[in-house]
Amino acid sequence: MSILLYEEHGDEGEVAVLENNSLAEFVRIGGETHVKAESIYLAKVGRAMQNLEAVFVSLTPAQEGFLPLREWRSDAKLIPGQGVLLQVKRPPIGGKAAHMTGDIALTGRFVVYLPLGKRDRVSRRIASKEERAGLIQKARELPRSEGAFIMRGESIHADLQAIAEEAAALTDTWRRVQEGAAGVSAPRLIKDAPHPVVRLMRDLRMQPEKIITNVPKSLPSMGVPVSEAGAPMLLYNIREKLRRSLRRKVLLKSGASLMIDPCEAMTVIDVNSSQNVKKAGQGDAALQVNLEAAAEIARLLRLRGVGGIVLIDFIDVDSDDKREMVLSALKAALQNDRVKTVVHGFTKLGLVEMTRTRSDEKLEAERGVCPACGGAGIIIHEKEPSIDA
């Protein structure tokens, strides 16, 4: 069972997703910028940066965007003062201008509509050649007067009518964007970003059965029952669940634990056995702990927003069959991750190597650096110098 919690206070909010009573997603929204990812602007072309092969554009009188020329996607020359339709690829962060693109993408649950696209494509998450070929055939049957579609992973299990209805809605959105930009002066916001809850639900593999929020009237209709609660995060003890999930040492129900160490090059996870496993040896007990750890690791990678290379040191097991069972359990647990993950298998050193696509949604901001050790996690023992008498 999946439940989505949304709590809003002023222009800031929090979204949490519980799957089988475990915290699977937590996202903070708002508060830092009014320029949001996926928004579409009629931007005003500004100064060119020849050394960076980019131009700055005005999004509002007070907000600039940064457009690399490779993102322009047109042979037309950019002229200072000209108004051009651009989409926010990444919002402004840490004083940096918003990253803009001319390759506009309108995203739905089943498809992404590319108004300027030349050919239909399939999500890279779908590896099967047969499934890819079938989805390309579906894409060719979708209504459009221009552009192309990217078939998303969820389109595999959707019928053509549902996909076609979404495709028609997205092409209609593009028509309204063009109409909204006609005859108006730049800079101007033409299409705001989707509501954060809509964005999250669009990407979730397991759709929530209900939504609980303190502001039901602020949510658009999404076809899911909505109920009201004054403090949804408190009601489901999200703060405590988050605190336990962000520790370096995460305890498992069996008594075993995970040690999670993020560093510059990769994230390393060590599975530590419980006393029961040590007494029982490296047989079925070790396998059961590894299977439990695989499910929890998949949840934590997703919740924390870990990206890049991940190395996992599972407890040693005594056969190749058991190692394959561990890999299968990890892959199965990662199926609900809305970010692409690839499990590469065991290395020669017996570590599981995997990768997870980096995303902007990280929970590192929820953890502070210890002011005493500066995050080193060690104490230098000072010895008094010996004094010869």
PDB file of N, CA and C in Angstrom, residues 1 36 50 91 160 166 245 250 319 350:
ATOM      1  N   MET A   1       0.844  -1.198   0.000  1.00  0.00           N
ATOM      2  CA  MET A   1       0.000   0.000   0.000  1.00  0.00           C
ATOM      3  C   MET A   1       0.879   1.247   0.000  1.00  0.00           C
ATOM      4  N   LYS A  36      11.109  27.696 -11.510  1.00  0.00           N
ATOM      5  CA  LYS A  36      11.060  26.260 -11.228  1.00  0.00           C
ATOM      6  C   LYS A  36      11.361  25.443 -12.473  1.00  0.00           C
ATOM      7  N   GLN A  50      30.987  34.516 -25.376  1.00  0.00           N
ATOM      8  CA  GLN A  50      31.660  33.781 -26.438  1.00  0.00           C
ATOM      9  C   GLN A  50      32.557  32.678 -25.890  1.00  0.00           C
ATOM     10  N   PRO A  91      16.661  24.793 -12.013  1.00  0.00           N
ATOM     11  CA  PRO A  91      16.389  26.099 -11.400  1.00  0.00           C
ATOM     12  C   PRO A  91      17.670  26.735 -10.882  1.00  0.00           C
ATOM     13  N   LEU A 160      -3.165   1.530 -25.422  1.00  0.00           N
ATOM     14  CA  LEU A 160      -2.902   2.592 -26.395  1.00  0.00           C
ATOM     15  C   LEU A 160      -3.855   3.768 -26.226  1.00  0.00           C
ATOM     16  N   GLU A 166      -3.299  10.924 -23.196  1.00  0.00           N
ATOM     17  CA  GLU A 166      -2.271  11.764 -22.586  1.00  0.00           C
ATOM     18  C   GLU A 166      -1.498  12.526 -23.659  1.00  0.00           C
ATOM     19  N   SER A 245      16.638   7.013   9.016  1.00  0.00           N
ATOM     20  CA  SER A 245      17.093   6.658   7.670  1.00  0.00           C
ATOM     21  C   SER A 245      18.334   7.422   7.241  1.00  0.00           C
ATOM     22  N   VAL A 250      22.475   2.185   9.991  1.00  0.00           N
ATOM     23  CA  VAL A 250      21.037   1.920   9.920  1.00  0.00           C
ATOM     24  C   VAL A 250      20.796   0.480  10.358  1.00  0.00           C
ATOM     25  N   SER A 319      27.846 -19.998  -1.980  1.00  0.00           N
ATOM     26  CA  SER A 319      27.606 -20.557  -3.311  1.00  0.00           C
ATOM     27  C   SER A 319      27.246 -19.455  -4.299  1.00  0.00           C
ATOM     28  N   GLY A 350      34.453  -9.421  -4.660  1.00  0.00           N
ATOM     29  CA  GLY A 350      33.250  -9.864  -3.973  1.00  0.00           C
ATOM     30  C   GLY A 350      32.305  -8.749  -3.570  1.00  0.00           C
TER      31      GLY A 350
END
